[in-house]
Coordinates of C-alpha atoms and ligand atoms in Angstrom, one line a residue:
X1 CA 16.6 35.7 27.5
X2 CA 19.8 33.6 27.3
X3 CA 22.9 35.3 26.0
X4 CA 24.6 34.0 22.9
X5 CA 26.9 31.2 23.6
X6 CA 30.5 32.3 23.4
X7 CA 32.3 29.2 24.6
X8 CA 35.5 28.9 22.7
X9 CA 35.5 25.1 22.1
X10 CA 33.5 25.5 18.9
X11 CA 35.3 24.3 15.8
X12 CA 36.8 27.3 13.9
X13 CA 35.0 27.9 10.6
X14 CA 38.1 27.8 8.4
X15 CA 38.1 28.2 4.6
X16 CA 37.4 24.7 3.4
X17 CA 35.5 25.2 0.1
X18 CA 33.8 21.8 0.6
X19 CA 32.3 22.5 4.0
X20 CA 28.7 22.1 2.6
X21 CA 29.1 18.6 1.1
X22 CA 28.3 16.7 4.3
X23 CA 26.8 19.5 6.3
X24 CA 23.7 19.3 8.6
X25 CA 21.8 22.4 7.8
X26 CA 19.0 23.5 10.2
X27 CA 16.2 25.6 8.7
X28 CA 15.0 28.5 10.8
X29 CA 11.7 30.0 9.9
X30 CA 12.5 33.3 11.7
X31 CA 9.0 34.5 12.5
X32 CA 8.4 31.3 14.4
X33 CA 11.7 30.4 16.0
X34 CA 12.3 32.8 19.0
X35 CA 10.8 36.2 19.8
X36 CA 13.2 38.4 21.7
X37 CA 10.9 41.5 21.7
X38 CA 7.7 39.9 22.9
X39 CA 5.5 41.1 20.1
X40 CA 4.5 37.5 19.1
X41 CA 6.7 37.4 16.0
X42 CA 10.1 35.7 16.0
X43 CA 13.1 37.9 15.2
X44 CA 16.8 38.1 14.5
X45 CA 17.8 38.8 18.1
X46 CA 15.7 35.7 19.0
X47 CA 17.9 33.6 16.7
X48 CA 21.0 35.1 18.3
X49 CA 19.7 34.2 21.7
X50 CA 19.4 30.6 20.7
X51 CA 22.9 30.1 19.3
X52 CA 23.9 28.0 22.3
X53 CA 21.0 25.7 21.6
X54 CA 21.9 25.3 18.0
X55 CA 25.5 24.6 18.9
X56 CA 24.5 22.0 21.4
X57 CA 22.2 20.4 18.8
X58 CA 25.3 20.1 16.6
X59 CA 24.3 21.6 13.4
X60 CA 26.9 22.8 10.9
X61 CA 24.8 25.6 9.3
X62 CA 21.6 27.5 9.7
X63 CA 19.4 28.4 6.8
X64 CA 17.1 31.4 7.5
X65 CA 13.9 31.7 5.6
X66 CA 13.2 35.3 4.5
X67 CA 13.6 38.0 7.1
X68 CA 13.4 40.9 4.7
X69 CA 10.8 43.7 4.8
X70 CA 7.5 42.2 3.7
X71 CA 3.8 42.6 4.0
X72 CA 3.7 38.8 4.7
X73 CA 1.3 38.0 1.9
X74 CA 3.3 34.7 1.6
X75 CA 5.2 34.4 4.9
X76 CA 8.0 36.7 3.8
X77 CA 8.5 35.2 0.3
X78 CA 7.0 38.5 -0.9
X79 CA 10.1 40.7 -0.5
X80 CA 9.8 44.5 -0.4
X81 CA 13.5 45.2 -0.2
X82 CA 16.2 42.5 -0.8
X83 CA 18.9 44.3 1.1
X84 CA 17.3 45.0 4.5
X85 CA 15.8 43.4 7.6
X86 CA 12.1 43.6 8.3
X87 CA 11.9 46.2 11.1
X88 CA 9.6 43.8 13.1
X89 CA 12.5 41.3 13.0
X90 CA 15.3 43.7 13.7
X91 CA 18.0 45.7 12.0
X92 CA 21.0 45.1 9.8
X93 CA 23.1 45.5 13.0
X94 CA 21.1 42.7 14.6
X95 CA 21.8 40.6 11.6
X96 CA 25.5 41.2 11.8
X97 CA 25.5 40.4 15.5
X98 CA 23.6 37.1 14.7
X99 CA 26.1 36.1 12.0
X100 CA 29.0 36.8 14.4
X101 CA 27.5 34.8 17.2
X102 CA 26.7 31.9 14.8
X103 CA 30.2 32.0 13.3
X104 CA 31.8 32.1 16.7
X105 CA 29.9 29.0 17.6
X106 CA 31.2 27.2 14.4
X107 CA 27.9 27.5 12.6
X108 CA 27.6 28.8 9.0
X109 CA 24.8 31.0 7.7
X110 CA 22.7 30.5 4.7
X111 CA 20.0 33.0 3.7
X112 CA 17.0 32.5 1.4
X113 CA 17.0 34.5 -1.8
X114 CA 13.8 35.0 -3.6
X115 CA 14.5 36.0 -7.2
X116 CA 11.5 34.7 -9.2
X117 CA 9.2 37.5 -7.9
X118 CA 9.4 40.6 -5.7
X119 CA 6.5 41.8 -3.6
X120 CA 4.0 44.2 -5.1
X121 CA 5.3 46.8 -2.6
X122 CA 8.8 46.7 -4.0
X123 CA 9.9 50.1 -5.3
X124 CA 10.2 48.7 -8.9
X125 CA 6.7 47.3 -8.9
X126 CA 5.3 50.5 -7.6
X127 CA 7.1 52.4 -10.3
X128 CA 5.8 49.9 -12.9
X129 CA 2.2 50.5 -11.8
X130 CA 2.7 54.3 -11.9
X131 CA 4.3 54.1 -15.4
X132 CA 2.5 53.6 -18.7
X133 CA 2.3 50.5 -20.9
X134 CA 5.5 50.0 -22.8
X135 CA 7.6 51.9 -20.3
X136 CA 11.0 50.8 -19.0
X137 CA 9.6 50.3 -15.5
X138 CA 7.2 47.7 -16.8
X139 CA 10.0 45.8 -18.5
X140 CA 11.3 44.6 -15.1
X141 CA 8.2 42.5 -14.7
X142 CA 6.1 40.3 -17.0
X143 CA 3.3 42.6 -18.3
X144 CA 1.0 41.6 -21.2
X145 CA -1.9 43.1 -23.0
X146 CA -5.2 41.5 -22.0
X147 CA -7.4 39.7 -24.5
X148 CA -10.9 41.0 -25.6
X149 CA -11.7 44.3 -27.1
X150 CA -10.3 46.4 -24.3
X151 CA -7.9 44.0 -22.7
X152 CA -10.6 43.0 -20.2
X153 CA -9.7 39.3 -20.4
X154 CA -6.5 37.7 -19.0
X155 CA -3.8 37.0 -21.5
X156 CA -4.2 33.2 -20.8
X157 CA -6.1 30.8 -18.6
X158 CA -3.0 30.0 -16.4
X159 CA -3.6 29.3 -12.8
X160 CA -1.2 30.4 -10.0
X161 CA 0.5 27.8 -7.9
X162 CA -1.5 28.9 -4.9
X163 CA -4.8 28.7 -6.8
X164 CA -6.8 31.3 -8.7
X165 CA -5.7 33.1 -11.9
X166 CA -2.0 33.8 -12.6
X167 CA -2.7 37.2 -14.2
X168 CA -3.8 40.4 -12.5
X169 CA -5.2 43.4 -14.4
X170 CA -3.7 46.9 -13.6
X171 CA -6.5 48.9 -15.1
X172 CA -5.1 50.1 -18.5
X173 CA -5.7 46.9 -20.5
X174 CA -2.4 45.3 -19.2
X175 CA -2.0 42.4 -16.8
X176 CA 1.0 41.2 -14.9
X177 CA 2.0 37.6 -14.3
X178 CA 2.2 36.2 -10.8
X179 CA 2.9 32.5 -10.6
X180 CA 2.3 32.6 -6.9
X181 CA 0.1 35.1 -4.9
X182 CA -1.2 38.4 -6.5
X183 CA 1.2 40.2 -4.2
X184 CA 4.2 38.4 -5.9
X185 CA 4.7 39.8 -9.4
X186 CA 7.2 37.7 -11.4
X187 CA 10.4 39.5 -12.3
X188 CA 11.6 39.6 -15.9
X189 CA 15.0 37.9 -15.9
X190 CA 15.6 38.8 -19.5
X191 CA 16.2 42.3 -18.2
X192 CA 19.8 43.3 -17.5
X193 CA 19.0 45.6 -14.6
X194 CA 17.1 42.8 -12.8
X195 CA 20.1 40.5 -13.2
X196 CA 22.6 43.1 -12.0
X197 CA 20.5 44.1 -9.0
X198 CA 20.5 40.5 -7.8
X199 CA 24.3 40.2 -8.3
X200 CA 24.4 43.3 -6.1
X201 CA 22.2 41.6 -3.5
X202 CA 24.4 38.4 -3.5
X203 CA 27.5 40.6 -2.9
X204 CA 25.6 42.6 -0.2
X205 CA 24.9 39.5 1.9
X206 CA 28.2 37.8 1.1
X207 CA 30.1 40.9 2.2
X208 CA 28.2 40.7 5.5
X209 CA 29.6 37.2 6.1
X210 CA 26.8 35.0 4.7
X211 CA 28.2 31.7 3.7
X212 CA 25.5 30.6 1.2
X213 CA 22.1 31.0 -0.4
X214 CA 19.0 28.9 -0.7
X215 CA 17.5 29.9 -4.0
X216 CA 13.7 30.0 -3.9
X217 CA 11.9 28.7 -7.0
X218 CA 15.2 28.4 -8.8
X219 CA 13.6 26.7 -11.8
X220 CA 11.2 29.6 -12.5
X221 CA 13.4 32.6 -13.4
X222 CA 13.8 32.2 -17.1
X223 CA 10.5 32.6 -19.0
X224 CA 9.8 32.0 -22.6
X225 CA 6.4 33.6 -23.4
X226 CA 5.6 33.4 -27.1
X227 CA 3.3 35.9 -28.8
X228 CA 0.4 33.5 -28.6
X229 CA 0.4 31.9 -25.2
X230 CA -0.3 28.2 -24.8
X231 CA -3.4 27.2 -22.8
X232 CA -3.0 25.8 -19.3
X233 CA -3.9 22.4 -20.7
X234 CA -1.1 22.7 -23.4
X235 CA 1.3 23.8 -20.7
X236 CA 0.6 20.8 -18.7
X237 CA 1.4 18.6 -21.6
X238 CA 4.7 20.4 -22.3
X239 CA 5.6 20.0 -18.7
X240 CA 5.5 16.3 -19.0
X241 CA 8.2 16.5 -21.8
X242 CA 10.7 17.9 -19.3
X243 CA 12.7 19.2 -22.2
X244 CA 13.4 22.8 -21.2
X245 CA 10.7 24.3 -23.5
X246 CA 8.1 25.0 -20.9
X247 CA 7.1 28.7 -20.9
X248 CA 7.5 29.1 -17.1
X249 CA 9.5 26.3 -15.6
X250 CA 13.0 24.8 -15.9
X251 CA 14.0 26.5 -19.2
X252 CA 17.5 25.8 -20.3
X253 CA 18.5 29.5 -20.2
X254 CA 18.0 29.6 -16.5
X255 CA 21.5 28.2 -16.1
X256 CA 23.0 31.2 -17.8
X257 CA 21.8 33.2 -14.8
X258 CA 23.4 30.9 -12.4
X259 CA 26.7 30.9 -14.3
X260 CA 26.8 34.7 -13.5
X261 CA 25.9 34.0 -9.9
X262 CA 28.7 31.4 -9.7
X263 CA 31.2 34.0 -10.8
X264 CA 30.1 36.2 -7.8
X265 CA 30.2 33.2 -5.4
X266 CA 33.8 32.5 -6.5
X267 CA 34.9 36.0 -5.6
X268 CA 34.9 34.9 -2.0
X269 CA 37.0 32.7 0.2
X270 CA 35.7 30.1 0.7
X271 CA 33.4 30.5 -2.3
X272 CA 29.8 31.2 -1.3
X273 CA 27.5 28.2 -1.7
X274 CA 24.0 27.8 -3.0
X275 CA 21.3 25.2 -3.0
X276 CA 18.5 25.3 -5.6
X277 CA 14.8 24.8 -4.7
X278 CA 13.9 23.4 -8.1
X279 CA 10.8 21.2 -8.3
X280 CA 11.9 19.7 -11.7
X281 CA 12.0 16.3 -13.2
X282 CA 14.6 14.2 -11.3
X283 CA 16.5 13.8 -14.5
X284 CA 17.1 17.5 -14.8
X285 CA 18.0 18.3 -11.3
X286 CA 21.7 17.8 -11.7
X287 CA 21.9 20.9 -14.0
X288 CA 21.1 23.0 -11.0
X289 CA 23.7 21.2 -8.9
X290 CA 26.5 21.7 -11.4
X291 CA 29.7 23.3 -10.1
X292 CA 29.4 25.9 -12.8
X293 CA 26.0 26.9 -11.4
X294 CA 24.5 26.8 -8.0
X295 CA 26.5 23.8 -6.9
X296 CA 23.7 21.9 -5.0
X297 CA 20.0 21.2 -5.5
X298 CA 17.4 19.9 -3.2
X299 CA 16.0 16.5 -3.9
X300 CA 12.6 16.2 -2.2
X301 CA 12.2 12.6 -3.2
X302 CA 12.4 11.1 0.4
X303 CA 9.9 13.8 1.5
X304 CA 7.5 12.7 -1.1
X305 CA 8.0 8.9 -0.5
X306 CA 6.1 6.6 1.8
X307 CA 7.8 5.0 4.7
X308 CA 8.9 2.1 2.5
X309 CA 12.2 0.4 2.2
X310 CA 12.0 -0.2 -1.6
X311 CA 11.0 3.4 -2.3
X312 CA 13.8 4.7 0.0
X313 CA 16.4 2.5 -1.7
X314 CA 15.5 3.5 -5.2
X315 CA 15.6 7.2 -4.3
X316 CA 18.9 7.0 -2.5
X317 CA 20.6 5.0 -5.3
X318 CA 19.3 7.4 -7.9
X319 CA 20.3 10.5 -6.1
X320 CA 23.8 9.4 -5.1
X321 CA 24.3 8.6 -8.8
X322 CA 23.0 12.0 -9.8
X323 CA 25.2 13.7 -7.2
X324 CA 28.3 11.8 -8.4
X325 CA 27.5 12.7 -12.0
X326 CA 27.2 16.4 -11.3
X327 CA 30.2 16.5 -8.9
X328 CA 27.8 17.8 -6.1
X329 CA 26.8 16.0 -3.0
X330 CA 23.2 14.9 -2.5
X331 CA 20.7 16.7 -0.3
X332 CA 18.2 14.9 2.0
X333 CA 15.1 16.5 3.4
X334 CA 12.1 15.1 5.3
X335 CA 10.5 18.3 6.5
X336 CA 10.5 22.0 5.6
X337 CA 8.2 25.0 5.9
X338 CA 6.1 24.0 2.9
X339 CA 5.0 20.5 3.8
X340 CA 3.2 18.5 6.5
X341 CA 5.7 17.6 9.2
X342 CA 7.1 14.1 8.7
X343 CA 6.1 12.8 12.2
X344 CA 2.5 13.5 11.1
X345 CA 2.8 12.3 7.5
X346 CA 4.0 8.9 8.7
X347 CA 1.1 8.7 11.2
X348 CA -1.5 9.2 8.4
X349 CA -2.8 6.2 6.3
X350 CA -0.3 5.2 3.6
X351 CA -0.9 6.6 0.2
X352 CA -3.4 4.6 -1.7
X353 CA -5.1 3.3 1.4
X354 CA -7.1 6.4 2.4
X355 CA -7.7 9.9 1.4
X356 CA -5.3 11.4 3.9
X357 CA -2.0 10.9 2.3
X358 CA -2.7 12.3 -1.2
X359 CA -0.3 15.1 -0.8
X360 CA 2.5 16.1 1.5
X361 CA 1.8 19.8 0.8
X362 CA -1.6 20.5 2.0
X363 CA -5.3 19.6 1.7
X364 CA -5.3 16.3 3.5
X365 CA -8.6 15.2 4.9
X366 CA -7.2 15.1 8.3
X367 CA -5.9 18.6 8.2
X368 CA -9.2 19.8 6.7
X369 CA -11.0 18.3 9.6
X370 CA -9.0 20.4 11.9
X371 CA -7.4 17.2 13.3
X372 CA -10.6 15.6 14.4
X373 CA -10.8 12.9 11.7
X374 CA -9.7 9.8 13.7
X375 CA -7.0 8.7 11.4
X376 CA -3.7 10.0 12.9
X377 CA -1.5 7.6 14.7
X378 CA 0.7 10.2 16.5
X379 CA 3.0 7.7 18.3
X380 CA 3.4 5.5 15.3
X381 CA 4.2 8.5 13.1
X382 CA 6.8 9.7 15.5
X383 CA 8.4 6.3 15.7
X384 CA 8.7 6.1 11.9
X385 CA 9.9 9.7 11.9
X386 CA 12.8 8.7 14.2
X387 CA 13.6 5.8 12.1
X388 CA 13.5 7.8 8.8
X389 CA 15.6 10.5 10.3
X390 CA 18.4 8.1 11.3
X391 CA 18.4 6.8 7.8
X392 CA 18.7 10.4 6.5
X393 CA 21.5 11.3 8.9
X394 CA 23.4 8.2 8.1
X395 CA 23.4 8.9 4.4
X396 CA 26.3 10.5 2.5
X397 CA 25.5 14.1 1.5
X398 CA 24.0 17.0 3.3
X399 CA 21.0 16.8 5.5
X400 CA 18.5 19.6 5.8
X401 CA 16.5 19.7 9.1
X402 CA 13.5 21.9 9.8
X403 CA 13.1 23.7 13.1
X404 CA 11.0 21.7 15.5
X405 CA 11.5 18.3 13.9
X406 CA 14.2 17.7 16.5
X407 CA 11.4 18.0 19.1
X408 CA 9.2 15.5 17.2
X409 CA 6.6 18.2 16.6
X410 CA 3.4 17.2 14.9
X411 CA 1.6 19.3 12.3
X412 CA -0.9 21.6 14.0
X413 CA -4.2 21.0 12.4
X414 CA -6.7 23.0 14.4
X415 CA -5.9 26.6 13.4
X416 CA -9.1 28.6 13.1
X417 CA -9.8 30.0 9.6
X418 CA -9.5 33.6 10.9
X419 CA -6.0 32.9 12.2
X420 CA -4.6 31.3 9.1
X421 CA -2.0 33.1 7.1
X422 CA -1.1 31.0 4.1
X423 CA -2.3 32.5 0.8
X424 CA -3.0 28.9 -0.4
X425 CA -5.9 28.7 2.1
X426 CA -7.5 32.0 0.9
X427 CA -6.9 31.5 -2.8
X428 CA -8.6 28.1 -2.7
X429 CA -11.5 29.3 -0.4
X430 CA -10.2 26.9 2.3
X431 CA -10.2 23.9 -0.2
X432 CA -6.5 23.5 0.5
X433 CA -5.6 24.1 4.1
X434 CA -2.1 25.5 3.4
X435 CA 1.2 25.4 5.3
X436 CA 0.5 27.2 8.6
X437 CA 0.4 23.9 10.5
X438 CA 4.2 23.4 10.3
X439 CA 4.9 27.1 10.9
X440 CA 3.5 27.4 14.4
X441 CA 6.1 29.0 16.8
X442 CA 8.1 26.3 18.5
X443 CA 7.9 25.5 22.2
X444 CA 11.0 26.2 24.3
X445 CA 9.5 25.8 27.8
X446 CA 6.8 23.6 29.3
X447 CA 4.6 26.6 30.2
X448 CA 4.4 30.3 29.8
X449 CA 2.4 32.5 27.5
X450 CA 3.9 31.1 24.3
X451 CA 5.8 28.2 25.7
X452 CA 9.0 30.2 25.9
X453 CA 8.8 31.4 22.3
X454 CA 8.7 34.9 23.7
X455 CA 7.4 37.0 26.5
X456 CA 4.2 37.7 24.6
X457 CA 1.9 35.7 22.4
X458 CA 2.4 33.7 19.3
X459 CA 1.4 34.9 15.8
X460 CA -0.1 31.4 15.0
X461 CA -1.9 29.6 17.8
X462 CA 0.1 26.9 19.6
X463 CA -1.8 23.8 20.8
X464 CA -2.5 23.4 24.5
X465 CA -0.2 20.4 24.8
X466 CA 2.8 21.9 23.1
X467 CA 4.8 22.2 26.3
X468 CA 5.3 18.5 26.5
X469 CA 7.3 18.7 23.3
X470 CA 9.3 21.7 24.4
X471 CA 13.1 22.0 24.6
X472 CA 12.8 22.2 28.4
X473 CA 10.7 19.0 28.6
X474 CA 12.9 17.1 26.3
X475 CA 16.5 18.1 27.1
X476 CA 16.7 16.1 30.3
X477 CA 15.0 13.1 28.9
X478 CA 17.3 10.5 27.3
X479 CA 14.4 8.9 25.5
X480 CA 13.2 12.2 23.8
X481 CA 13.4 13.1 20.2
X482 CA 15.8 16.0 21.1
X483 CA 18.2 13.6 22.8
X484 CA 18.1 11.3 19.7
X485 CA 19.0 14.2 17.4
X486 CA 21.7 15.5 19.6
X487 CA 23.3 12.0 19.8
X488 CA 23.0 11.4 16.1
X489 CA 24.5 14.7 15.1
X490 CA 27.4 14.3 17.6
X491 CA 28.1 10.8 16.2
X492 CA 27.7 12.0 12.6
X493 CA 30.7 14.2 13.1
X494 CA 32.8 11.1 13.5
X495 CA 31.9 10.0 10.0
X496 CA 34.6 11.0 7.6
X497 CA 33.7 12.5 4.2
X498 CA 32.5 9.2 2.7
X499 CA 30.1 9.9 -0.2
X500 CA 29.3 6.3 -1.3
X501 CA 27.6 3.4 0.3
X502 CA 27.2 -0.3 -0.3
X503 CA 23.8 -1.9 0.0
X504 CA 23.4 -5.1 2.1
X505 CA 20.8 -7.5 0.8
X506 CA 19.3 -10.6 2.4
X507 CA 17.1 -9.3 5.1
X508 CA 13.9 -9.1 3.1
X509 CA 12.0 -6.4 1.3
X510 CA 11.2 -4.3 4.3
X511 CA 14.7 -3.8 5.4
X512 CA 17.0 -1.1 4.2
X513 CA 20.6 -1.8 5.1
X514 CA 23.9 -0.3 3.9
X515 CA 27.5 -0.1 4.9
X516 CA 29.4 3.1 4.7
X517 CA 33.1 3.3 3.6
X518 CA 34.0 4.1 7.2
X519 CA 32.6 0.7 8.2
X520 CA 29.4 1.8 9.9
X521 CA 26.2 -0.2 9.2
X522 CA 22.9 1.6 9.0
X523 CA 20.0 -0.9 9.2
X524 CA 16.3 0.2 9.1
X525 CA 13.5 -2.2 9.7
X526 CA 10.7 -0.4 7.8
X527 CA 8.3 -3.4 8.1
X528 CA 5.8 -4.5 10.6
X529 CA 7.6 -7.4 12.3
X530 CA 10.9 -7.7 14.2
X531 CA 14.0 -9.0 12.4
X532 CA 17.2 -10.4 13.9
X533 CA 19.7 -7.7 14.8
X534 CA 22.9 -8.0 12.7
X535 CA 26.1 -8.8 14.6
X536 CA 28.0 -5.8 15.9
X537 CA 27.9 -2.9 18.3
X538 CA 24.8 -0.7 18.3
X539 CA 26.0 2.9 18.4
X540 CA 22.5 4.5 18.2
X541 CA 19.0 3.3 17.8
X542 CA 16.0 5.4 16.8
X543 CA 13.9 3.7 19.5
X544 CA 15.0 1.2 22.2
X545 CA 16.5 -2.1 21.0
X546 CA 16.6 -4.9 23.5
X547 CA 18.3 -8.2 23.0
X548 CA 18.8 -9.6 19.5
X549 CA 15.9 -8.2 17.7
X550 CA 15.4 -5.1 15.6
X551 CA 11.8 -4.0 16.2
X552 CA 9.5 -2.6 13.5
X553 CA 10.0 1.0 12.4
X554 CA 13.4 1.2 14.0
X555 CA 16.8 2.2 12.6
X556 CA 20.2 1.3 14.2
X557 CA 23.6 2.7 13.5
X558 CA 26.1 -0.1 14.1
X559 CA 29.8 -0.8 14.0
X560 CA 30.1 -4.3 12.4
X561 CA 31.5 -7.1 14.5
X562 CA 35.2 -8.0 14.0
Ligands
GLC1 C1 9.0 28.4 -2.4 C2 8.9 28.6 -0.9 C3 7.5 28.8 -0.5 C4 7.0 30.0 -1.2 C5 7.2 29.9 -2.7 C6 7.0 31.3 -3.4 O1 8.4 27.3 -2.8 O2 9.5 27.5 -0.3 O3 7.4 28.9 0.9 O4 5.6 30.2 -0.9 O5 8.5 29.5 -3.0 O6 8.0 32.1 -3.0

């Protein structure tokens, strides 16, 4: 296993409080990144062993999905203990060593914090189960009496996000709320002890040198459950109002919690940062990004859009306005651990022209067929992915990349039912395929038992041809996706702090073109026919550009002539 990279030419981290505004953040899904122990599960020493790779890729920060002790009912988003490392993934000492190695390489560290729910194995939940109705221990969660004579019916007909009922009985007439899996009981954020404990957790990781937090389900913490609960149908209507009155999501009071978090973040130099995962109406996102709160919020708009110039332009314009209004910088995302990889999304039929693009999350007909439905255009999808990525990396704001996208990995469709792990698959009886296909351990070498992921196997099966997309296969190939990402990230460091852009019109509806304040032009041909290449020097092209034409599904970064 390679040693951590300790070369001294990495940029010193410094104390710039704005380091995150234009950062490229690389998401590591620890169990599927690199396995140093050979047990088939990626781990913290595995991340440390790949610091050299991350530095060479040119990322500014790493965001680690949960690595805490967990039964893995939801890939680690069911946390048993917020202030420890899963023993299968390492120790706190391993964590400290990883932070040091990343910092020495000039890379910041962001950890995932999961405040909406704990796991059902958390000491608090075990105490709640062992304690009677009305006890202090039950107050830390959302318990309700069941309906019916003996509480044998759930308090409401609400469904969990992963399918199936959102209430689980505990045997004494009471039920607890779990918006996600049964193993993820929702915490009661009206409880002072819950709030204080998370402040403790934020300090715990900040004291260990963590630079920021990705806040899971940030819009879910504050709940407003009236005596008589609305039905699921009524809730769906209230959700459309997007006015802060929904019982579960995006209530106005949630920002009081984040004001307390901000006070903790500001105890540090530079202040710790945070980015909200908040699936809320676009008009309400800026509240999460406020400087008095978390400071930044994901926008998943590009990830949900088609490969379409008009859609991209509207989304970019809107989000830059939103970011300017909140004082934050925008966030751009095309892939993460919850959605079908973008190289695959773009290779499936466009939304509205087939059943296969209905959702980016799961359940596409192609995935349900195990990848045998003859609809995926892999090469076309990858080409569009390259083009969309160069748009993303050319935009003002911070870019969030997901491990393996820099290799052009496709979603893995043919995972046998008995090897699937995502609760979505089980809670919908396989009706929704779930998110395992983007969580398959990434290939580092062209061959070997798990393509260099580790010395042993792989906790999700890798496809036979994975080696062709490995780091080893791609790093010497100037035409590879990895080479494109490396060049793009290196060039991006030359762009200076600009947070605005100017649209350039006149090339037709399929062309997205803008000029950055530093003078660079970004031109994406998102249509199906070539267009004339604008005058100037091509700095980078998402796929080869010969002569005076910009081919379909191609983006160029240019320095304008003269
Ligand atoms: C977020 C995570 C997702 C997880 C869910 C519940 O959406 O990104 O992976 O399943 O929260 O914690």
